Amino acid sequence: MADRHNLKNPAVKRILQEVKEMQENPSDDFMTLPLEDNILEWQFAIRGPSDTEFEGGIYHGRIQLPAEYPFQPPSFMLLTPNGRFETQTKICLSISNHHPEHWQPSWSVRTALTH
């Protein structure tokens, strides 16, 4: 993946580090990777949290990272109907671009998915 991207770009460098970290340390609760043709757009699948009405479900979504990542927060969209968020619509989370004042550059895609 690295050979197709400008490694001098801080966002690209950070994203590639995150991809590597997630490949080396996968989660039991989610799976995520950027699209092959757009490193700023990620697809994810996440398990519904235990002891909730979402337990047992697998929810698919999209993360859009800004060109200024990690200094600006990502946006999130769920693609699977879930009864809480409208599908195909950016969702309002405290760690999303709806609330950039809460975002910390030390956070990662993993942080966002486990928040």
PDB file of C-alpha atoms in Angstrom:
ATOM      1  CA  MET A   1       0.000   0.000   0.000  1.00  0.00           C
ATOM      2  CA  ALA A   2       2.806   2.437   0.875  1.00  0.00           C
ATOM      3  CA  ASP A   3       4.314   2.388  -2.615  1.00  0.00           C
ATOM      4  CA  ARG A   4       1.264   4.169  -4.090  1.00  0.00           C
ATOM      5  CA  HIS A   5       1.126   7.077  -1.656  1.00  0.00           C
ATOM      6  CA  ASN A   6       3.159  10.180  -0.893  1.00  0.00           C
ATOM      7  CA  LEU A   7       4.986   9.170   2.265  1.00  0.00           C
ATOM      8  CA  LYS A   8       6.039  12.776   2.847  1.00  0.00           C
ATOM      9  CA  ASN A   9       2.412  13.700   3.487  1.00  0.00           C
ATOM     10  CA  PRO A  10       1.875  13.592   7.289  1.00  0.00           C
ATOM     11  CA  ALA A  11      -1.701  12.297   6.940  1.00  0.00           C
ATOM     12  CA  VAL A  12      -0.636   9.453   4.635  1.00  0.00           C
ATOM     13  CA  LYS A  13       2.251   8.547   6.894  1.00  0.00           C
ATOM     14  CA  ARG A  14      -0.014   8.441   9.949  1.00  0.00           C
ATOM     15  CA  ILE A  15      -2.725   6.451   8.163  1.00  0.00           C
ATOM     16  CA  LEU A  16      -0.229   3.849   6.955  1.00  0.00           C
ATOM     17  CA  GLN A  17       1.071   3.500  10.522  1.00  0.00           C
ATOM     18  CA  GLU A  18      -2.484   2.916  11.737  1.00  0.00           C
ATOM     19  CA  VAL A  19      -3.148   0.323   9.026  1.00  0.00           C
ATOM     20  CA  LYS A  20       0.011  -1.539   9.996  1.00  0.00           C
ATOM     21  CA  GLU A  21      -0.873  -1.414  13.698  1.00  0.00           C
ATOM     22  CA  MET A  22      -4.367  -2.779  13.061  1.00  0.00           C
ATOM     23  CA  GLN A  23      -3.042  -5.573  10.863  1.00  0.00           C
ATOM     24  CA  GLU A  24      -0.506  -6.550  13.524  1.00  0.00           C
ATOM     25  CA  ASN A  25      -3.006  -6.229  16.407  1.00  0.00           C
ATOM     26  CA  PRO A  26      -6.486  -7.068  15.102  1.00  0.00           C
ATOM     27  CA  SER A  27      -9.533  -6.523  17.277  1.00  0.00           C
ATOM     28  CA  ASP A  28     -12.156  -9.127  18.098  1.00  0.00           C
ATOM     29  CA  ASP A  29     -14.788  -6.372  18.028  1.00  0.00           C
ATOM     30  CA  PHE A  30     -14.215  -4.704  14.665  1.00  0.00           C
ATOM     31  CA  MET A  31     -12.429  -4.906  11.341  1.00  0.00           C
ATOM     32  CA  THR A  32     -11.467  -1.886   9.266  1.00  0.00           C
ATOM     33  CA  LEU A  33      -9.211  -0.910   6.381  1.00  0.00           C
ATOM     34  CA  PRO A  34      -8.976   1.951   3.900  1.00  0.00           C
ATOM     35  CA  LEU A  35     -10.217   1.469   0.369  1.00  0.00           C
ATOM     36  CA  GLU A  36      -7.486   0.404  -2.053  1.00  0.00           C
ATOM     37  CA  ASP A  37      -8.048   3.437  -4.278  1.00  0.00           C
ATOM     38  CA  ASN A  38      -8.680   6.030  -1.525  1.00  0.00           C
ATOM     39  CA  ILE A  39      -6.636   5.903   1.663  1.00  0.00           C
ATOM     40  CA  LEU A  40      -8.863   8.564   3.250  1.00  0.00           C
ATOM     41  CA  GLU A  41     -12.017   6.420   3.024  1.00  0.00           C
ATOM     42  CA  TRP A  42     -12.290   3.397   5.293  1.00  0.00           C
ATOM     43  CA  GLN A  43     -14.904   0.663   5.547  1.00  0.00           C
ATOM     44  CA  PHE A  44     -15.580  -1.035   8.862  1.00  0.00           C
ATOM     45  CA  ALA A  45     -17.588  -3.835  10.408  1.00  0.00           C
ATOM     46  CA  ILE A  46     -18.197  -3.674  14.147  1.00  0.00           C
ATOM     47  CA  ARG A  47     -19.945  -6.027  16.561  1.00  0.00           C
ATOM     48  CA  GLY A  48     -22.868  -4.731  18.549  1.00  0.00           C
ATOM     49  CA  PRO A  49     -21.882  -4.124  22.192  1.00  0.00           C
ATOM     50  CA  SER A  50     -22.628  -6.862  24.730  1.00  0.00           C
ATOM     51  CA  ASP A  51     -25.622  -6.434  26.994  1.00  0.00           C
ATOM     52  CA  THR A  52     -27.366  -4.049  24.589  1.00  0.00           C
ATOM     53  CA  GLU A  53     -30.127  -4.466  22.047  1.00  0.00           C
ATOM     54  CA  PHE A  54     -27.344  -4.412  19.415  1.00  0.00           C
ATOM     55  CA  GLU A  55     -25.574  -7.500  20.826  1.00  0.00           C
ATOM     56  CA  GLY A  56     -25.091 -10.174  18.170  1.00  0.00           C
ATOM     57  CA  GLY A  57     -25.342  -7.711  15.303  1.00  0.00           C
ATOM     58  CA  ILE A  58     -22.624  -6.824  12.830  1.00  0.00           C
ATOM     59  CA  TYR A  59     -22.803  -3.226  11.660  1.00  0.00           C
ATOM     60  CA  HIS A  60     -21.055  -1.936   8.565  1.00  0.00           C
ATOM     61  CA  GLY A  61     -20.025   1.644   8.041  1.00  0.00           C
ATOM     62  CA  ARG A  62     -17.713   4.132   6.450  1.00  0.00           C
ATOM     63  CA  ILE A  63     -15.122   6.473   7.937  1.00  0.00           C
ATOM     64  CA  GLN A  64     -14.004   9.504   5.950  1.00  0.00           C
ATOM     65  CA  LEU A  65     -10.675  10.910   7.075  1.00  0.00           C
ATOM     66  CA  PRO A  66      -9.963  14.538   6.189  1.00  0.00           C
ATOM     67  CA  ALA A  67      -6.783  15.479   4.301  1.00  0.00           C
ATOM     68  CA  GLU A  68      -5.699  17.189   7.547  1.00  0.00           C
ATOM     69  CA  TYR A  69      -5.935  13.971   9.582  1.00  0.00           C
ATOM     70  CA  PRO A  70      -5.014  13.490  12.425  1.00  0.00           C
ATOM     71  CA  PHE A  71      -5.334  17.205  13.193  1.00  0.00           C
ATOM     72  CA  GLN A  72      -8.979  17.204  12.099  1.00  0.00           C
ATOM     73  CA  PRO A  73     -11.514  14.514  13.083  1.00  0.00           C
ATOM     74  CA  PRO A  74     -13.035  11.901  10.793  1.00  0.00           C
ATOM     75  CA  SER A  75     -16.686  11.576   9.860  1.00  0.00           C
ATOM     76  CA  PHE A  76     -18.678   8.371  10.337  1.00  0.00           C
ATOM     77  CA  MET A  77     -21.607   6.835   8.525  1.00  0.00           C
ATOM     78  CA  LEU A  78     -23.421   3.569   9.214  1.00  0.00           C
ATOM     79  CA  LEU A  79     -24.497   1.517   6.227  1.00  0.00           C
ATOM     80  CA  THR A  80     -26.404  -1.168   8.151  1.00  0.00           C
ATOM     81  CA  PRO A  81     -29.903  -0.366   9.452  1.00  0.00           C
ATOM     82  CA  ASN A  82     -29.607  -0.291  13.224  1.00  0.00           C
ATOM     83  CA  GLY A  83     -32.604   1.514  14.706  1.00  0.00           C
ATOM     84  CA  ARG A  84     -30.485   4.298  16.174  1.00  0.00           C
ATOM     85  CA  PHE A  85     -28.754   6.138  13.333  1.00  0.00           C
ATOM     86  CA  GLU A  86     -30.038   6.876   9.858  1.00  0.00           C
ATOM     87  CA  THR A  87     -28.078   4.929   7.257  1.00  0.00           C
ATOM     88  CA  GLN A  88     -26.034   6.695   4.584  1.00  0.00           C
ATOM     89  CA  THR A  89     -25.944   9.851   6.744  1.00  0.00           C
ATOM     90  CA  LYS A  90     -23.029  11.257   8.733  1.00  0.00           C
ATOM     91  CA  ILE A  91     -23.632  10.572  12.396  1.00  0.00           C
ATOM     92  CA  CYS A  92     -23.030  12.941  15.274  1.00  0.00           C
ATOM     93  CA  LEU A  93     -20.470  11.559  17.706  1.00  0.00           C
ATOM     94  CA  SER A  94     -18.327  13.417  20.211  1.00  0.00           C
ATOM     95  CA  ILE A  95     -15.237  12.165  18.342  1.00  0.00           C
ATOM     96  CA  SER A  96     -16.500  13.038  14.860  1.00  0.00           C
ATOM     97  CA  ASN A  97     -16.306  16.100  12.661  1.00  0.00           C
ATOM     98  CA  HIS A  98     -19.604  17.202  14.244  1.00  0.00           C
ATOM     99  CA  HIS A  99     -17.617  18.090  17.376  1.00  0.00           C
ATOM    100  CA  PRO A 100     -14.079  18.976  16.239  1.00  0.00           C
ATOM    101  CA  GLU A 101     -13.418  20.726  19.542  1.00  0.00           C
ATOM    102  CA  HIS A 102     -13.342  17.317  21.271  1.00  0.00           C
ATOM    103  CA  TRP A 103     -10.992  15.597  18.814  1.00  0.00           C
ATOM    104  CA  GLN A 104      -7.427  14.852  19.918  1.00  0.00           C
ATOM    105  CA  PRO A 105      -4.702  14.266  17.264  1.00  0.00           C
ATOM    106  CA  SER A 106      -3.334  11.434  19.414  1.00  0.00           C
ATOM    107  CA  TRP A 107      -6.546   9.493  18.784  1.00  0.00           C
ATOM    108  CA  SER A 108      -6.746   7.010  15.932  1.00  0.00           C
ATOM    109  CA  VAL A 109      -9.290   5.127  13.867  1.00  0.00           C
ATOM    110  CA  ARG A 110      -9.023   2.376  16.487  1.00  0.00           C
ATOM    111  CA  THR A 111      -9.763   4.923  19.231  1.00  0.00           C
ATOM    112  CA  ALA A 112     -12.797   6.122  17.309  1.00  0.00           C
ATOM    113  CA  LEU A 113     -14.187   2.606  16.832  1.00  0.00           C
ATOM    114  CA  THR A 114     -13.726   1.652  20.473  1.00  0.00           C
ATOM    115  CA  HIS A 115     -14.834   4.989  21.942  1.00  0.00           C
TER     116      HIS A 115
END
